[in-house]
mmCIF file of C-alpha atoms in Angstrom:
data_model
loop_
_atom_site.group_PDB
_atom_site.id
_atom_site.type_symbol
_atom_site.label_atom_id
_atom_site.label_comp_id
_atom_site.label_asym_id
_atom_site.label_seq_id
_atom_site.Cartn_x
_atom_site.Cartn_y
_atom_site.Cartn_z
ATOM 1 C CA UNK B 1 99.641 56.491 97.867
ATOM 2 C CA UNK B 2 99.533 58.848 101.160
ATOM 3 C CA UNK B 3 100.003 56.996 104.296
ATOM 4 C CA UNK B 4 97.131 56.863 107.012
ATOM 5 C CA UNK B 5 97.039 59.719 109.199
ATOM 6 C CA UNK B 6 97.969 57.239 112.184
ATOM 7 C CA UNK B 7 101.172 56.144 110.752
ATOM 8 C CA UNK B 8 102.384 59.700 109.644
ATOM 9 C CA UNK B 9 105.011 61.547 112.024
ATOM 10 C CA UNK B 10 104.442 64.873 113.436
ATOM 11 C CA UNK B 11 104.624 67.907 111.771
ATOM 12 C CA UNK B 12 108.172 69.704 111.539
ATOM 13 C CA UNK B 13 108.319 73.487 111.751
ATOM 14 C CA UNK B 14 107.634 75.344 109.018
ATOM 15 C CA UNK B 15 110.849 76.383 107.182
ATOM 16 C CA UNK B 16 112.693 79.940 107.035
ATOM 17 C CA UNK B 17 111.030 80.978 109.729
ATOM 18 C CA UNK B 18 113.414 83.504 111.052
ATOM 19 C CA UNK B 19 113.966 84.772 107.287
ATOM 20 C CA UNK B 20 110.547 85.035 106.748
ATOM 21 C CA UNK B 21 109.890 87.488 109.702
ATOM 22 C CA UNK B 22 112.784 89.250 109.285
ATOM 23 C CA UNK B 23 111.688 90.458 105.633
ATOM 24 C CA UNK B 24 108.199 90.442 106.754
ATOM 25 C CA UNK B 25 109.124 92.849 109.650
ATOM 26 C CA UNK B 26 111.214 94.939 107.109
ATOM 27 C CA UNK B 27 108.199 95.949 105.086
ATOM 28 C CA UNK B 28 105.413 96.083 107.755
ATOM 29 C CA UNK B 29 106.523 97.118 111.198
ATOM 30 C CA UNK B 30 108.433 100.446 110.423
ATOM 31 C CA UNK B 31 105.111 101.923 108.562
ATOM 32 C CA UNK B 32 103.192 100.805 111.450
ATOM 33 C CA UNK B 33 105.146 101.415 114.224
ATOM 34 C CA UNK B 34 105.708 105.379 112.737
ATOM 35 C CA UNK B 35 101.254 105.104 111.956
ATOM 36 C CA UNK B 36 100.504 104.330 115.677
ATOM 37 C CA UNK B 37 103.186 107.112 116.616
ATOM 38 C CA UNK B 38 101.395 109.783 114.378
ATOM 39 C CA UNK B 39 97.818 108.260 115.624
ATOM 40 C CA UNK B 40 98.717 108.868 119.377
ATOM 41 C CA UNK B 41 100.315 112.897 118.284
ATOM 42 C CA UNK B 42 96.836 113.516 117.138
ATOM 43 C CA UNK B 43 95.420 112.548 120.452
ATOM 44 C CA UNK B 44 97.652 114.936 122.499
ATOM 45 C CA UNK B 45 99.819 112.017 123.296
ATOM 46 C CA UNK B 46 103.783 113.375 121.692
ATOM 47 C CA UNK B 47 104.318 116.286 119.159
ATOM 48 C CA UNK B 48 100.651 116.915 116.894
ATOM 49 C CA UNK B 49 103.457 119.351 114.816
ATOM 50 C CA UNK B 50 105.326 116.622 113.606
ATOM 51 C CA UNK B 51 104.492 115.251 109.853
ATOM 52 C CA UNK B 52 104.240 111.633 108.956
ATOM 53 C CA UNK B 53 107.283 111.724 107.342
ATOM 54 C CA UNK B 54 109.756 113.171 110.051
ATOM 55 C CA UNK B 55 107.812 110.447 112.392
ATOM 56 C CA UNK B 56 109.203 107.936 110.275
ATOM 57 C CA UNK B 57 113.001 108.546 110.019
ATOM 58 C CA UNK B 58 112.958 109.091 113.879
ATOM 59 C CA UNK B 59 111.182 105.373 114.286
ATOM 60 C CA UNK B 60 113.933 104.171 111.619
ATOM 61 C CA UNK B 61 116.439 105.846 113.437
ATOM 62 C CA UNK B 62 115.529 104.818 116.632
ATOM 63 C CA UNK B 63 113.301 101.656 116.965
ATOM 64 C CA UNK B 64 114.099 100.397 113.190
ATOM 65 C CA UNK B 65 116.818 97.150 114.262
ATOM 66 C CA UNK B 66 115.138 96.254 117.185
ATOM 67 C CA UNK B 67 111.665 96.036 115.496
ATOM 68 C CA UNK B 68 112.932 93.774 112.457
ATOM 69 C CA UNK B 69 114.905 92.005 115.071
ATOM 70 C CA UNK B 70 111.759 91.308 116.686
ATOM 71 C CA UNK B 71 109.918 90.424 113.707
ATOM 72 C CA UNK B 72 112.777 87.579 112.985
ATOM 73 C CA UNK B 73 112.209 86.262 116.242
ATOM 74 C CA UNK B 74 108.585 86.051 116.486
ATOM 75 C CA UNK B 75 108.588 84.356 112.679
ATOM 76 C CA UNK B 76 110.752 81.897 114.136
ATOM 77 C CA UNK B 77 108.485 81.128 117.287
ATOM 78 C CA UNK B 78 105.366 81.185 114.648
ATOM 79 C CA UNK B 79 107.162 78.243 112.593
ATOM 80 C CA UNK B 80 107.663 76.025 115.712
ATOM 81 C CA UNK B 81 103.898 76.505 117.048
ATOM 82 C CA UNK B 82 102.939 75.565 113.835
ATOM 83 C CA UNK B 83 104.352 72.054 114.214
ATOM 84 C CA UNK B 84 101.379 71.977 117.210
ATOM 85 C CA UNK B 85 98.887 73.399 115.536
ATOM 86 C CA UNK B 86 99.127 74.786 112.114
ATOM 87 C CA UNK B 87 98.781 78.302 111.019
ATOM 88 C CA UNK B 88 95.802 78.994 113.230
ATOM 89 C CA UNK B 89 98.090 78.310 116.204
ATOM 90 C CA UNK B 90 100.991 80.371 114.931
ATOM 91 C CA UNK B 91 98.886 83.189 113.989
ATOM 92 C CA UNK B 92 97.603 83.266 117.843
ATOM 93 C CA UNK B 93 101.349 82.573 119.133
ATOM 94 C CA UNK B 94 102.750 85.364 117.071
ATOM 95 C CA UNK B 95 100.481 87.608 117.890
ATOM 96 C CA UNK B 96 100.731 87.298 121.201
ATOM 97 C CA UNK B 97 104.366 87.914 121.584
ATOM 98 C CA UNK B 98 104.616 90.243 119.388
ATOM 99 C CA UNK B 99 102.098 92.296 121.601
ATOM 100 C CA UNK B 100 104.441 92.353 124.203
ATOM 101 C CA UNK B 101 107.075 93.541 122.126
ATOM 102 C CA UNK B 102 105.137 96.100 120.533
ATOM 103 C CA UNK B 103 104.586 97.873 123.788
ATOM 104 C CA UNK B 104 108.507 98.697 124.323
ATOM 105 C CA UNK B 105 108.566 99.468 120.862
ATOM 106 C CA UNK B 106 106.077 102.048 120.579
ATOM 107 C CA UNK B 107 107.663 103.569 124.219
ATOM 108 C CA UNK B 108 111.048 103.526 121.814
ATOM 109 C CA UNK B 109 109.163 105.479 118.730
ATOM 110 C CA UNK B 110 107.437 108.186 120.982
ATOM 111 C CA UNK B 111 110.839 109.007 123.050
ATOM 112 C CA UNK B 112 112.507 110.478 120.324
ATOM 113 C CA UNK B 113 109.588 112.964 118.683
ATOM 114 C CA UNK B 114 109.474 114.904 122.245
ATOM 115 C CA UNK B 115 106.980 116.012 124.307
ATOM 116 C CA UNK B 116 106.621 112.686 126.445
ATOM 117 C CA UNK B 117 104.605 112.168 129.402
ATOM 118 C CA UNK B 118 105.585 113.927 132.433
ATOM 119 C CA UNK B 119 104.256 110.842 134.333
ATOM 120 C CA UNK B 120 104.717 107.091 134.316
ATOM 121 C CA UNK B 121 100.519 107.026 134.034
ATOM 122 C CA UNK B 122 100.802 108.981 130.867
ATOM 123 C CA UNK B 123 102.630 105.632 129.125
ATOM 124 C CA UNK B 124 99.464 103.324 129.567
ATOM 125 C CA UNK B 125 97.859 104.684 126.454
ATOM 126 C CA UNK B 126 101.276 104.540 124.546
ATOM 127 C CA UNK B 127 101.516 100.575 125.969
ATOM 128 C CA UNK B 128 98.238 100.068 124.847
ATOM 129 C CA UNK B 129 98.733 101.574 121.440
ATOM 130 C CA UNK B 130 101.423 99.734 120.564
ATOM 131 C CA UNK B 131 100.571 96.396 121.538
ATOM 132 C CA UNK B 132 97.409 96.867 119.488
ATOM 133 C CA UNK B 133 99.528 97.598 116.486
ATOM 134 C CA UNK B 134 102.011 94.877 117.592
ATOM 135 C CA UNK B 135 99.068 92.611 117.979
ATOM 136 C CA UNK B 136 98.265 93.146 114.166
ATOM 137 C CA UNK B 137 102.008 92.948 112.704
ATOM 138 C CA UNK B 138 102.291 89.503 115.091
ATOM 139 C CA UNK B 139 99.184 87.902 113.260
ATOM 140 C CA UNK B 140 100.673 88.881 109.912
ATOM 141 C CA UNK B 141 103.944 87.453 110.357
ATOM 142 C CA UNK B 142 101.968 84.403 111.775
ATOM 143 C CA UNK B 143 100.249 83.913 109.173
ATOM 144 C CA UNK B 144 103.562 84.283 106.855
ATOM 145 C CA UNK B 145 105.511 82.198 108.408
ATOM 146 C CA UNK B 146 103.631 79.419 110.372
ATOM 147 C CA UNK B 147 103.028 77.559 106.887
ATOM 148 C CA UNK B 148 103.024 73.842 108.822
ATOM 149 C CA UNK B 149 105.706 71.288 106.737
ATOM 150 C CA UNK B 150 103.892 67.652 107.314
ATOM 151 C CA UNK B 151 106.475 64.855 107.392
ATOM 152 C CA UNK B 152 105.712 61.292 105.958
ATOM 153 C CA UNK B 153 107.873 58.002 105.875
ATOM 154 C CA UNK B 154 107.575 58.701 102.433
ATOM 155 C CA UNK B 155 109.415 62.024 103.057
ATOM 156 C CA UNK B 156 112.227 60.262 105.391
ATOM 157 C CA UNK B 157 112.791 57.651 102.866
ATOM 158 C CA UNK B 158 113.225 59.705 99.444
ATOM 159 C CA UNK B 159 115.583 62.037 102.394
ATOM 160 C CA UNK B 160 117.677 58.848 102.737
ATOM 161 C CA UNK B 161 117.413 58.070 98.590
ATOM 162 C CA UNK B 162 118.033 61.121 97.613
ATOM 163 C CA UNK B 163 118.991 64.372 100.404
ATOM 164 C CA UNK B 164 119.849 66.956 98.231
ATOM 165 C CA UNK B 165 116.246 67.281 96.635
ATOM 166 C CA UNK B 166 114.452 66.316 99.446
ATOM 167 C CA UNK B 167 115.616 69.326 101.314
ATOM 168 C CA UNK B 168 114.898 71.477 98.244
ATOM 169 C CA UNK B 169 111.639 70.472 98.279
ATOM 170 C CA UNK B 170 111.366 70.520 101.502
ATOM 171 C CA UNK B 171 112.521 73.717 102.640
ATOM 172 C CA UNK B 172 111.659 76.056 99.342
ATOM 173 C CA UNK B 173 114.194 78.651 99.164
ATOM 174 C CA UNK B 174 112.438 79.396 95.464
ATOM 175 C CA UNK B 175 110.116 80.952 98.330
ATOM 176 C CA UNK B 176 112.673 83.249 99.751
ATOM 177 C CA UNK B 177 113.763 84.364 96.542
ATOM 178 C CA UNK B 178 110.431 85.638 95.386
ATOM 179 C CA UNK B 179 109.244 86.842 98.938
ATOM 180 C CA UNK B 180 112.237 89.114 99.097
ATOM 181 C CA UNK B 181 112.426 90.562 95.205
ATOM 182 C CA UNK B 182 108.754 91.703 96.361
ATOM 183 C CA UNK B 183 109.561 93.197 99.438
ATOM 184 C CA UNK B 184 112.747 94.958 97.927
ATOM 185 C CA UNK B 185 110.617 96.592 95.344
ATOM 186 C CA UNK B 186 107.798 97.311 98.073
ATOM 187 C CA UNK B 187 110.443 98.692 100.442
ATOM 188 C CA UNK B 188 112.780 100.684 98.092
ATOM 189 C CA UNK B 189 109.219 102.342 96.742
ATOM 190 C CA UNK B 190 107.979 102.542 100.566
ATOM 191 C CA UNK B 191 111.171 104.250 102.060
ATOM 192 C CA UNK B 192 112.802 106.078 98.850
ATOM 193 C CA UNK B 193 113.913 109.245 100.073
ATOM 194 C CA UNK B 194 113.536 108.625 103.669
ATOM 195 C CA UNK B 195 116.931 109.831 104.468
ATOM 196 C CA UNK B 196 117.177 112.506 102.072
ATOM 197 C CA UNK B 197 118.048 115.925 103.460
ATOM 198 C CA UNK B 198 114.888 118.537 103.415
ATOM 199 C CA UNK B 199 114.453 120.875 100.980
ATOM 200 C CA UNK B 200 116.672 124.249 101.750
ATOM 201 C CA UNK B 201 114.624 127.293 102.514
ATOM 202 C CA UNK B 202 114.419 129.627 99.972
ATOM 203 C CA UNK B 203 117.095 132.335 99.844
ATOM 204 C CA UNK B 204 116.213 135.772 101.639
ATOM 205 C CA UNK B 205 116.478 138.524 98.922
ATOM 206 C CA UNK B 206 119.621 140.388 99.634
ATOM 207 C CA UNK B 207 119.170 143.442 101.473
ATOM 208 C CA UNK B 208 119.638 146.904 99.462
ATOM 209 C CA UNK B 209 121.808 149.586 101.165
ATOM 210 C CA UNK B 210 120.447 152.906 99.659
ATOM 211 C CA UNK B 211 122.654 155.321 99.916
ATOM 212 C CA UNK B 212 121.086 159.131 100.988
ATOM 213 C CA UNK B 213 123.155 161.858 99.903
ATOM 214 C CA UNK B 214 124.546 164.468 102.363
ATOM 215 C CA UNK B 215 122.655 167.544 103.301
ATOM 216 C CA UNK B 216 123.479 170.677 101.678
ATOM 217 C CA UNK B 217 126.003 172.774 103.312
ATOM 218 C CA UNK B 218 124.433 175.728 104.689
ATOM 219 C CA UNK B 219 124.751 178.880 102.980
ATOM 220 C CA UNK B 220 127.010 181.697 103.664
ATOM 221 C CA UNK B 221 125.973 184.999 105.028
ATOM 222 C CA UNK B 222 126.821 187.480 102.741
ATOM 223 C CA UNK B 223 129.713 189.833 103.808
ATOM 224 C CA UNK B 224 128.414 193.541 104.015
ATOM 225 C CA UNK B 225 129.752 195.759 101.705
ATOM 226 C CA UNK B 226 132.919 197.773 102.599
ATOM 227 C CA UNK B 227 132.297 202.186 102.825
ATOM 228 C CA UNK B 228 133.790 203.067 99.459
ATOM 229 C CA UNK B 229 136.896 205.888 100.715
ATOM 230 C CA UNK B 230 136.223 209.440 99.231
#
């Protein structure tokens, strides 16, 4: 029988957070980091030459750890505010922070494809970019991770009775397991041959020495004939 809401305890964060965002942030921000990149090329903002492709090994490269990094942390801040306010409120958390951070990181993914603002002015639009985009990737992990865990004094007590399957149910790592056997097939599909070397250029034809025979020698005068003696 489920306890009135008065005498149930406060919510507890939701579990895994940090795992959750860090797998989250493996298959989301890298794609979406390297889209706002090419996005901004095609507005005159970094190199319009560069393909889709080389704009994503560069963001890997360059921007790759610190992005999934960040992803961890702001699924961890989304499971504590949803203790406060469910996923609603860690939606709105995480996507707030992660704006912030998505700033730096799309100043880290522009740096590297060349032709940068001369000026500090000529960043705004890249700021703006990315914390749109890491607006967006903030509400997703939010919304992954800020699943609220409600505790009971039923809960406490079968913890007491029995631990070991209280935390199982409690903290799901069945939940883990399947979240990341999908996002290792999603990300293996997503980044298979990222770091492949290109194609070789086709071979030049070898060049053919022809070979142009020597001039003819010029021809002799003929001697004149010698008086015959009488």
């Amino acid at each position: 029988m489920p306890l009135p809401r008065a005498e149930r305890m406060p919510s507890a964060p939701a579990p895994w957070g940090f795992s959750k965002g860090l797998l989250t942030g493996a298959a989301i921000e890298i794609p979406a980091l390297s889209a706002t990149v090419w996005l901004l090329a095609r507005f005159g903002v970094g190199d319009p030459d560069a393909g889709f492709m080389q704009i994503m090994r560069l963001t890997t490269v360059f921007a790759g750890i610190a992005a999934v990094l960040t992803a961890a942390g702001v699924g961890r801040l989304a499971a504590y505010a949803s203790a406060d306010g469910g996923r609603r409120r860690a939606v709105f958390v995480a996507a707030r922070a992660h704006a912030v951070a998505g700033a730096g990181l799309a100043i880290i993914a522009v740096i590297p494809q060349g032709q940068v603002p001369a000026t500090p002015l000529g960043f705004i639009p890249i700021a703006i970019a990315g914390m749109v985009c890491g607006a967006g990737c903030g509400a997703l992990i939010g919304a992954v991770c800020g699943g609220a865990a409600s505790l009971g004094f039923g809960d406490v007590w079968s913890l007491a009775k029995k631990p070991g399957e209280a935390l199982r149910n409690l903290m799901s790592p069945e939940d883990i397991v399947k979240l990341g056997s999908a996002l290792r097939t999603r990300t293996s599909s997503l980044f298979e041959g990222i770091f492949e070397p290109a194609p070789k250029p086709p071979e030049a034809p070898a060049a053919t020495t022809t070979t142009t025979p020597p001039p003819p020698e010029p021809a002799k005068p003929a001697e004149p004939a010698k008086p015959k003696a009488e």
